[in-house]
Coordinates of C-alpha atoms in Angstrom, one line a residue:
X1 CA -56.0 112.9 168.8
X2 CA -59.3 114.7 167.8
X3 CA -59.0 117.8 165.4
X4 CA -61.7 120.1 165.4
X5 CA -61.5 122.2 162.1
X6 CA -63.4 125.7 161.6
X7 CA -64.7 127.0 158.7
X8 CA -64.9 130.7 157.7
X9 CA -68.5 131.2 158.4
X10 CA -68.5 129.5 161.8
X11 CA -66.1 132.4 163.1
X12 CA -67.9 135.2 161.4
X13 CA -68.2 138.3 162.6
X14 CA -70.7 141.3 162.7
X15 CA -69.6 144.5 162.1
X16 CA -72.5 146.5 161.8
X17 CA -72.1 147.9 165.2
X18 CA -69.7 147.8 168.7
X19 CA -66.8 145.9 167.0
X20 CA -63.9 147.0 168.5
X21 CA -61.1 147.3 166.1
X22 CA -58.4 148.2 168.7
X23 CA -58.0 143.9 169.2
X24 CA -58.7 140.6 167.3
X25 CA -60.8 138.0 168.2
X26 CA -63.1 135.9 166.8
X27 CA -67.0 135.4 167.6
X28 CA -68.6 133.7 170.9
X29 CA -68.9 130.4 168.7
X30 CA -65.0 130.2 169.0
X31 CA -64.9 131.4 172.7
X32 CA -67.5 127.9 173.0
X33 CA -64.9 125.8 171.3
X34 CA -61.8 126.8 173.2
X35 CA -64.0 126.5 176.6
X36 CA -65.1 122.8 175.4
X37 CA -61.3 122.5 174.7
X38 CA -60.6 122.7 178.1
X39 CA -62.8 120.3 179.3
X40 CA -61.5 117.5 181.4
X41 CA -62.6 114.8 178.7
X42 CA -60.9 117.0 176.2
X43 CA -57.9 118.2 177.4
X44 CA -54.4 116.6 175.8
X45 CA -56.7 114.8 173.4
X46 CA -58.4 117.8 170.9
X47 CA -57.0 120.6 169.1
X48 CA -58.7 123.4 167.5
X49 CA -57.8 123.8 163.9
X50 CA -57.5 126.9 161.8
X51 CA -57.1 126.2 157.9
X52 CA -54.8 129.2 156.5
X53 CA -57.7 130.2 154.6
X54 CA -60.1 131.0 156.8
X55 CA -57.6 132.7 159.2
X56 CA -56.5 135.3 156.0
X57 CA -59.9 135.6 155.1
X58 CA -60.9 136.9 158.2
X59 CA -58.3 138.6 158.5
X60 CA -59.1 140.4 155.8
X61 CA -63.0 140.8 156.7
X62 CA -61.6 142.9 159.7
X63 CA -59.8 144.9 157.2
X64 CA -62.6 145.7 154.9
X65 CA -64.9 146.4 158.4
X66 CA -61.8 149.3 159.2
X67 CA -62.1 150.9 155.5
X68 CA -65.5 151.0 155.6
X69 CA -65.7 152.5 158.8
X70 CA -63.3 155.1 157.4
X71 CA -65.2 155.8 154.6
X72 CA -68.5 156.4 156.5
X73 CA -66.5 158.8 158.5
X74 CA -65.1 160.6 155.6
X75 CA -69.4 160.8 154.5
X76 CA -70.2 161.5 157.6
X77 CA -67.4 164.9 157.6
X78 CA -68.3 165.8 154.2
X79 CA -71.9 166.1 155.1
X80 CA -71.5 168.1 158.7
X81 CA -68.6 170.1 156.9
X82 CA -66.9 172.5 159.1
X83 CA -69.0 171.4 162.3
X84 CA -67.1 168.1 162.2
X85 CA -63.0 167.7 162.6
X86 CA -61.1 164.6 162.8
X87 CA -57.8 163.0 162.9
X88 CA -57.2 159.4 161.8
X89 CA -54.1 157.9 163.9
X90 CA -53.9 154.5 161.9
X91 CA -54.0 154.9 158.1
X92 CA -55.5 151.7 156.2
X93 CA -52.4 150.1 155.4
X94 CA -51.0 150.4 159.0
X95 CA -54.0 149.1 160.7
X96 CA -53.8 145.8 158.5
X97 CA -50.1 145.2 159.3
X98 CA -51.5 145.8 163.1
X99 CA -54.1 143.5 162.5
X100 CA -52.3 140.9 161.6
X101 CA -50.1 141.1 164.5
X102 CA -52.9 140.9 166.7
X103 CA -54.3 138.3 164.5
X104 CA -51.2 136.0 165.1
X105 CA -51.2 137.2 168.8
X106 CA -54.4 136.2 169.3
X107 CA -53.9 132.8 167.8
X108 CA -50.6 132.0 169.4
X109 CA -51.4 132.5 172.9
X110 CA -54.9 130.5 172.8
X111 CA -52.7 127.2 171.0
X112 CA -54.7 127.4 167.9
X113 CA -53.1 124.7 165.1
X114 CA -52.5 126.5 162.1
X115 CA -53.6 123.9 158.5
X116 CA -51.3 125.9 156.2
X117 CA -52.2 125.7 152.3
X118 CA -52.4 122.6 150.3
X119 CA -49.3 121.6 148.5
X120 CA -49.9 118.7 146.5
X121 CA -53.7 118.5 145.3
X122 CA -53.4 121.4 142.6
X123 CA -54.4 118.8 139.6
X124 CA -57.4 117.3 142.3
X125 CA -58.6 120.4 142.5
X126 CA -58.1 121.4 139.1
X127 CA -60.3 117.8 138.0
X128 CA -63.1 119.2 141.1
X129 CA -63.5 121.8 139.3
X130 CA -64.2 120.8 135.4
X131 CA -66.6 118.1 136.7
X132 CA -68.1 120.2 139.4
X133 CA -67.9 117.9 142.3
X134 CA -68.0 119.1 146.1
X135 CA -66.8 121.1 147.5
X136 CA -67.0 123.2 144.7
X137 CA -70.5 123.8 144.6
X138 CA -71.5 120.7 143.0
X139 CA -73.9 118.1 141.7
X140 CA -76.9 120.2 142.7
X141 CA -75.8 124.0 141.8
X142 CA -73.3 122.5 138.3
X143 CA -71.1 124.9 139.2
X144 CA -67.5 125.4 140.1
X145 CA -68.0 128.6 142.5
X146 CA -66.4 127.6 145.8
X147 CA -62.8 127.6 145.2
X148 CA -61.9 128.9 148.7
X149 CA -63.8 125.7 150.1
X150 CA -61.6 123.5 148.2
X151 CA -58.8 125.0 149.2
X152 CA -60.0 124.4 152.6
X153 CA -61.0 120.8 152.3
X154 CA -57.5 119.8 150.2
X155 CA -55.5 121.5 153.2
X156 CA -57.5 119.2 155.7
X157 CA -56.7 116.0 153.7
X158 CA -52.8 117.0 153.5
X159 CA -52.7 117.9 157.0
X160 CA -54.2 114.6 157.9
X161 CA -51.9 112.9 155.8
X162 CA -49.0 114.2 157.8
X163 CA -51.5 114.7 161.6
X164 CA -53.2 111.0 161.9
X165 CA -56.4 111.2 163.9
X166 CA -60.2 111.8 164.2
X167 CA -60.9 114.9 162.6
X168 CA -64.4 117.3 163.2
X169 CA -65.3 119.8 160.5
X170 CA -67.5 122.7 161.7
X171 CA -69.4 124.2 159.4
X172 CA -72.9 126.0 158.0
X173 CA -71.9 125.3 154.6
X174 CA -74.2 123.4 152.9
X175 CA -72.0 122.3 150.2
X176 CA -70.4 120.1 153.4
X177 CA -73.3 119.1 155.2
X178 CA -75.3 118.2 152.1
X179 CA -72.6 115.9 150.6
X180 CA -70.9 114.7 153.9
X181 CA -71.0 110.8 152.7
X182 CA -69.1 111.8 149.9
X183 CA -66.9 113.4 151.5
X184 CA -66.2 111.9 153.8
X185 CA -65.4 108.6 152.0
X186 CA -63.0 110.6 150.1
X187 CA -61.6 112.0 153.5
X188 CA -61.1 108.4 154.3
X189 CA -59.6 106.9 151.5
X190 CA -57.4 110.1 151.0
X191 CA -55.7 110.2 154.6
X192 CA -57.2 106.8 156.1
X193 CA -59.0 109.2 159.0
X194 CA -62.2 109.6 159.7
X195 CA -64.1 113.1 159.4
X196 CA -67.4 114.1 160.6
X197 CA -69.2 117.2 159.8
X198 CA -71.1 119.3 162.4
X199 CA -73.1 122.5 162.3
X200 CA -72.4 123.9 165.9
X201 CA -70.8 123.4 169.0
X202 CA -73.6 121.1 170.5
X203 CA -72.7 118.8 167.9
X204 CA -68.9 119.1 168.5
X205 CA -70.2 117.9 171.8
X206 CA -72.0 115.4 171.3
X207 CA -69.6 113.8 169.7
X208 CA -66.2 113.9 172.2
X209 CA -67.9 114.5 175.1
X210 CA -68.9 111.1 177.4
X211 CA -72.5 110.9 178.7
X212 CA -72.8 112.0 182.5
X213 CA -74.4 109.5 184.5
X214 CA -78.1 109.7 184.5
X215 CA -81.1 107.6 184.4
X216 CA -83.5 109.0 182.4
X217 CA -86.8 107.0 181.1
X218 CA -88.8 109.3 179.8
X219 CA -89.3 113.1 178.9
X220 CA -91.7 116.0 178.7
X221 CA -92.4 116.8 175.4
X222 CA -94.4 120.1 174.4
X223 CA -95.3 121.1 171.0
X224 CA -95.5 124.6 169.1
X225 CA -97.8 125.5 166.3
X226 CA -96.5 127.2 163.3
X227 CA -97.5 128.2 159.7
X228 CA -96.2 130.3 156.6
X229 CA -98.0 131.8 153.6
X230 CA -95.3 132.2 150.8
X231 CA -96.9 134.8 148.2
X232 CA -96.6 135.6 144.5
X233 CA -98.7 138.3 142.5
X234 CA -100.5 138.6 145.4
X235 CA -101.7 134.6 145.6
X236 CA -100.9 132.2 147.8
X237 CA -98.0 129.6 146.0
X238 CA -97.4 128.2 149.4
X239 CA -98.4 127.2 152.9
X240 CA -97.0 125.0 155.1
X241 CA -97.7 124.3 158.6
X242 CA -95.9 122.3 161.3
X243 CA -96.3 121.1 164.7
X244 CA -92.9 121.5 166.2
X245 CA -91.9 119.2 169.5
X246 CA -89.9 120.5 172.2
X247 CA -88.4 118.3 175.0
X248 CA -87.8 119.7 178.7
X249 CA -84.2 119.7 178.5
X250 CA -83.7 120.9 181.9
X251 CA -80.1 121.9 181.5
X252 CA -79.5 118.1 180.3
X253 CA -76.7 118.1 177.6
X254 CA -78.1 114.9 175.9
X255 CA -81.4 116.5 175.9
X256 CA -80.4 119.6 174.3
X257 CA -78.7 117.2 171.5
X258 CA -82.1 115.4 170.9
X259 CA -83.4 119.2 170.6
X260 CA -80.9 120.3 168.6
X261 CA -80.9 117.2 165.7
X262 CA -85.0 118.1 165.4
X263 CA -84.5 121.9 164.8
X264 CA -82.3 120.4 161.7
X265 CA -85.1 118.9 160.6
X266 CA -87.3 121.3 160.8
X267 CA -85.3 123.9 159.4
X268 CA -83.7 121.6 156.7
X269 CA -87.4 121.1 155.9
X270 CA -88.2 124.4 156.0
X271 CA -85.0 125.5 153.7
X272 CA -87.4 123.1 150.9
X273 CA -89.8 124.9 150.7
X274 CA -88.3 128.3 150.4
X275 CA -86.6 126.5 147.8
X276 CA -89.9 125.2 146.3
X277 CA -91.4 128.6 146.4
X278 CA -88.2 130.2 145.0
X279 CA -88.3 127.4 142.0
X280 CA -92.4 128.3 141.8
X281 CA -91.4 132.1 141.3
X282 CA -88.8 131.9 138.7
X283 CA -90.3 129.4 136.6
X284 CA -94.3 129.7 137.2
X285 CA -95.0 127.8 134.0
X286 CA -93.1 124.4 134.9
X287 CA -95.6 124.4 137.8
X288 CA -99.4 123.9 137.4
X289 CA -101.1 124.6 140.9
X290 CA -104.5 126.7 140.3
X291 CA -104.7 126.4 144.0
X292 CA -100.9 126.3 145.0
X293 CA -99.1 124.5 146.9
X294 CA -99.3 123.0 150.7
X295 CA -97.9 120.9 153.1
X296 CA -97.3 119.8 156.4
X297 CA -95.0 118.4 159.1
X298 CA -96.5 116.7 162.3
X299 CA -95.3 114.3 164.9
X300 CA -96.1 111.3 166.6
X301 CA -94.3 109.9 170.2
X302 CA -94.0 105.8 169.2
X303 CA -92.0 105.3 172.5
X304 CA -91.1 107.3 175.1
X305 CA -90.0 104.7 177.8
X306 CA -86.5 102.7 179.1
X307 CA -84.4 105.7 178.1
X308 CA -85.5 105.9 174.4
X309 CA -87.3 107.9 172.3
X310 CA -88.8 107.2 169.3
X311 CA -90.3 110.3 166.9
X312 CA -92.0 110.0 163.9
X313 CA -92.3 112.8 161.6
X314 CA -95.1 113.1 159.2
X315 CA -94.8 115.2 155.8
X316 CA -97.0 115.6 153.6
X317 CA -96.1 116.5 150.2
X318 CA -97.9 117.3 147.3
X319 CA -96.6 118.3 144.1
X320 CA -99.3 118.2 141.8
X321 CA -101.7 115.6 140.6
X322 CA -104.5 113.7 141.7
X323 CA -103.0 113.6 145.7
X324 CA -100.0 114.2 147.4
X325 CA -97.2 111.4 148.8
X326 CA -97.1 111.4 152.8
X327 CA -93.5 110.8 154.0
X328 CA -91.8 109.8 157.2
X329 CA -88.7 111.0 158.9
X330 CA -88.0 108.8 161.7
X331 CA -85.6 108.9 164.7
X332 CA -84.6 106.8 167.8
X333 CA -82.8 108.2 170.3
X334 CA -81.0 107.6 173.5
X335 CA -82.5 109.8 175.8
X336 CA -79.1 109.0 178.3
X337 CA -77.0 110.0 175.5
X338 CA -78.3 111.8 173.0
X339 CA -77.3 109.6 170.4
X340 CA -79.5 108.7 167.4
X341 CA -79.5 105.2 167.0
X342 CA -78.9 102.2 164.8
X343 CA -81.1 99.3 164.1
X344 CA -78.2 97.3 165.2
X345 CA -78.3 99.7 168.5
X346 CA -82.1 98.2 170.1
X347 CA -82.0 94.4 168.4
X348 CA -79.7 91.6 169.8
X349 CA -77.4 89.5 168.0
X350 CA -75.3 90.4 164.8
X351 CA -75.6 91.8 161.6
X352 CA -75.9 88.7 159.9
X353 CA -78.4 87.7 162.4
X354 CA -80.5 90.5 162.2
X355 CA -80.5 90.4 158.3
X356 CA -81.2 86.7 159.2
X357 CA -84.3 87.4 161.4
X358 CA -85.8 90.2 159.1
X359 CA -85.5 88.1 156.0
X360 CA -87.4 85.1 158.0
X361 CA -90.4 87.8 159.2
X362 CA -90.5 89.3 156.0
X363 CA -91.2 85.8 153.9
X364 CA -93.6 85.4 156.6
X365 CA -95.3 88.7 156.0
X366 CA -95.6 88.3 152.1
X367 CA -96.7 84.9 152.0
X368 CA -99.7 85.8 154.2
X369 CA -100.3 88.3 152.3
X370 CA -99.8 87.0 148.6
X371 CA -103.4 88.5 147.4
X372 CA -105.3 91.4 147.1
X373 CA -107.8 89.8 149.9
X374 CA -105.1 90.3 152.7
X375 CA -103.9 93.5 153.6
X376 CA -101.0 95.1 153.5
X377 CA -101.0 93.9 149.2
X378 CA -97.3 93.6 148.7
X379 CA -96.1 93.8 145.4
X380 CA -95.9 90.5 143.6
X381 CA -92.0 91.4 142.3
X382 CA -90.9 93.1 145.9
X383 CA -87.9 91.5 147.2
X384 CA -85.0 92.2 149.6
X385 CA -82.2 91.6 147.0
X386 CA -81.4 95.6 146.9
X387 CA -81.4 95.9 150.9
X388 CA -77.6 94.6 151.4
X389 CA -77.1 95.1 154.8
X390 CA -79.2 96.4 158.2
X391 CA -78.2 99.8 157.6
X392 CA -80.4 99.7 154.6
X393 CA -83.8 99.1 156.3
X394 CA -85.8 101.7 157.7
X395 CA -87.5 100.8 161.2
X396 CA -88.8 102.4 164.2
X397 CA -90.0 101.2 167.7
X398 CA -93.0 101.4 169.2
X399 CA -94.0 99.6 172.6
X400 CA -95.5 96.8 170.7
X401 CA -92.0 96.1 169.7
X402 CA -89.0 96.9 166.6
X403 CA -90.6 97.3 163.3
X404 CA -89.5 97.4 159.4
X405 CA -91.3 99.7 157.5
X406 CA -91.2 100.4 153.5
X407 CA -92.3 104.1 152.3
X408 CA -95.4 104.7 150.6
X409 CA -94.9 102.7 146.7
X410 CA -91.6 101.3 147.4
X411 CA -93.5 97.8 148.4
X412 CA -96.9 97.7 147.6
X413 CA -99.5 100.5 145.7
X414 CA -100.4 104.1 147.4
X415 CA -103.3 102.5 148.3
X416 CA -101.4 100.5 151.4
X417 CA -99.5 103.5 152.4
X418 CA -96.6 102.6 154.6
X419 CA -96.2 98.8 154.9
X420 CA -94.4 97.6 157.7
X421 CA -94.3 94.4 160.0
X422 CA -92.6 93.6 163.3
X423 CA -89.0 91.8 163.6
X424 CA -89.2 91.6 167.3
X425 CA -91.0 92.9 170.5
X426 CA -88.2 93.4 172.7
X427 CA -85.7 95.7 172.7
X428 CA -82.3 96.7 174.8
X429 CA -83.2 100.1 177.2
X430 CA -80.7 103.1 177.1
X431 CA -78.7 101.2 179.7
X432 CA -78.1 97.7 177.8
X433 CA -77.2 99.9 174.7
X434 CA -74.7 102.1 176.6
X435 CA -73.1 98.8 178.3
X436 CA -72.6 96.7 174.9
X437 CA -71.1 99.9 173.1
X438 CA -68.3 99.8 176.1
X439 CA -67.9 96.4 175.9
X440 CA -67.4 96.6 171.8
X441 CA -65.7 99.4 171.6
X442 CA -63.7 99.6 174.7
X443 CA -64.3 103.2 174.9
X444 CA -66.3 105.4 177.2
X445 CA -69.0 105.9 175.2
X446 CA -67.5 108.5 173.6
X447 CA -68.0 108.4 169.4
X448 CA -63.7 107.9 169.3

């Protein structure tokens, strides 16, 4: 069974304007979820999961939207005097006890799971929240704000204790996304489930849904232009620039996956330097830029053929001092599938085998180049003894073949930039991929 669990900020609601207090529902996000619900690769196998936290807090946001309302139109008499009359049917305290009947109305008849409150993790979250740790809002803030999250994630874990299955968090909530490796090892070795975190429905989808049938080899890719000039005291602290790519998606599901996963980097990029520029504002001294501070995110097709795509994106950040450090974010993806993939995912043979064949290119690599007369100039000391498995090593794939790369430093001086070297030049297509993950996993492609 796969449990799809909402936080509070995925079902929010506006009500600035044509709310209609006379029923309960929740936004068009959770209309999304009960329609994927109802899918035929869905049905009898998902439920959608409400923790009791989220349902009485919004609840109660409905509430607070009502005595607002009621207070504007109290201003709003006061103000046209005796122009205005009125007559309000359903005092405050009856419309919450109608709410909630709605509320519960509304839930019951859709077959929304309930998570009620967390019994037995009162000293956890009591530890959480002297040492600060996720999902209070943790390492990065030191603080202990965020008690309704934890109530939220300790209700999952006993729920899953007692409700065995795959289990999908939805949420915006950075203190999830951010530390969702944590978490999810805790979520593992608390209830012996697995959790995966996801922003929106496309994701939700992405990951239960299997792959229609198609064929594709290759997309259309355009690109958008777009720059920002952060200011303070009338100077320019910031400017950043990036060259955005957008694939033809053409109604394509796994398309519109690909598209979605870049817009989170972009944005997540994006999100750091508001951050930067915040940090610049509040602290100008701790930053020493008499002609502030840029940077830049650009891409660069490596493949685009046999169902796979291959995007490198290239930041450029500088910080201060004599230049900046160029960085890459780097993704493979099936264009049949959407899927990002796994080293493991385009090179034959096993882990071991692939370690195997790396380590063999890689003593290659560094014994041709053991001086400063043959470029790339590794690093005399630069070894693979802190690389200890596959899922360590960066790579990409370009149609010369698979490569390992090392970011700028980690293996040799700035000078040599990126250093990388080639493992193999073949690799599987979409369709050899999609074939061995059946076989393995004796599943439908599907990410349970």
């Amino acid at each position: 069974m796969i449990y799809i669990v909402v936080d509070t900020n995925f079902l929010n609601c506006s009500f600035k304007s044509g709310v209609d207090f006379t029923c309960f529902r929740f936004n068009r996000n959770f209309s999304d979820l009960l329609d994927l619900k109802e899918d035929p690769d869905c049905i009898d196998v998902c439920r959608v999961c409400l923790p009791e936290m989220v349902y009485q807090e919004l609840v109660q946001h409905k509430n607070e939207a009502y005595k607002e309302r009621l207070k504007k139109l109290e201003e709003l008499s006061v103000q046209m005097g005796k122009f205005v009359s009125y007559k309000v049917e359903v005092p405050l305290d009856e419309y919450m006890i109608l709410n909630k009947k709605m509320a519960d109305q509304y839930v019951e008849e859709r077959h929304i799971l309930k998570i009620p409150f967390c019994r037995d993790h009162f000293n956890n979250m009591i530890q959480d929240a002297i040492h600060k740790l996720p999902p209070f809002e943790g390492v990065k803030g030191k603080s202990d704000k965020g008690f309704k999250d934890v109530v939220i994630w300790y209700s999952t874990i006993e729920y899953a204790q007692e409700h065995p299955g795959d289990y999908l968090f939805i949420s915006n909530d950075n203190i999830f996304i951010d530390n969702k490796k944590m978490l999810s090892d805790i979520f593992a070795k608390e209830t012996r489930c697995r959790i995966r975190f996801c922003k929106n429905v496309l994701e939700v989808q992405q990951k239960i849904l299997k792959p229609k049938d198609s064929s594709l080899e290759s997309v259309k890719i355009t690109s958008s232009i777009k720059e920002w000039e952060f200011w303070t005291d009338q100077n320019v602290d910031l400017h950043v620039l990036w060259d955005y790519p957008y694939i033809e998606d053409n109604g394509i599901k796994s398309l519109q996956y690909i598209n979605n996963d870049i817009c989170d980097i972009y944005e997540t990029i994006l999100k750091e330097w508001k951050n930067w520029h915040y940090e610049n504002t509040k602290n100008p001294e701790d930053i020493c830029l008499e002609e502030g501070y840029s940077d830049e995110l650009k891409y660069e097709i490596l493949l685009n053929q046999d169902g796979l795509l291959c995007i490198r994106f290239n930041q450029y950040v500088y910080l201060g001092g004599p230049h900046g450090t160029p960085v890459w974010h780097i993704r493979l993806y099936d264009l049949n599938t959407g899927q990002k993939l796994k080293l493991r995912d385009v090179v034959s043979g096993t882990d071991e085998e692939i370690y195997e064949l790396i380590e063999k290119r890689f003593k290659e690599e560094k014994e041709q180049h053991c001086d400063s007369d043959h470029r790339p100039f590794y690093f005399p000391e630069f070894t693979l003894e802190y690389y200890q498995n596959i899922e360590d090593f960066k790579f990409f794939v370009s149609s010369k073949g698979v490569y390992i790369y090392f970011d700028v430093y980690e293996a040799g001086p700035y000078s040599e930039g990126f250093i990388n070297f080639i493992i193999s030049d073949k690799w599987r297509n979409s369709a050899e991929i999609l074939n061995s993950e059946n076989q393995n996993l004796g599943v439908k492609s599907s990410e349970f």
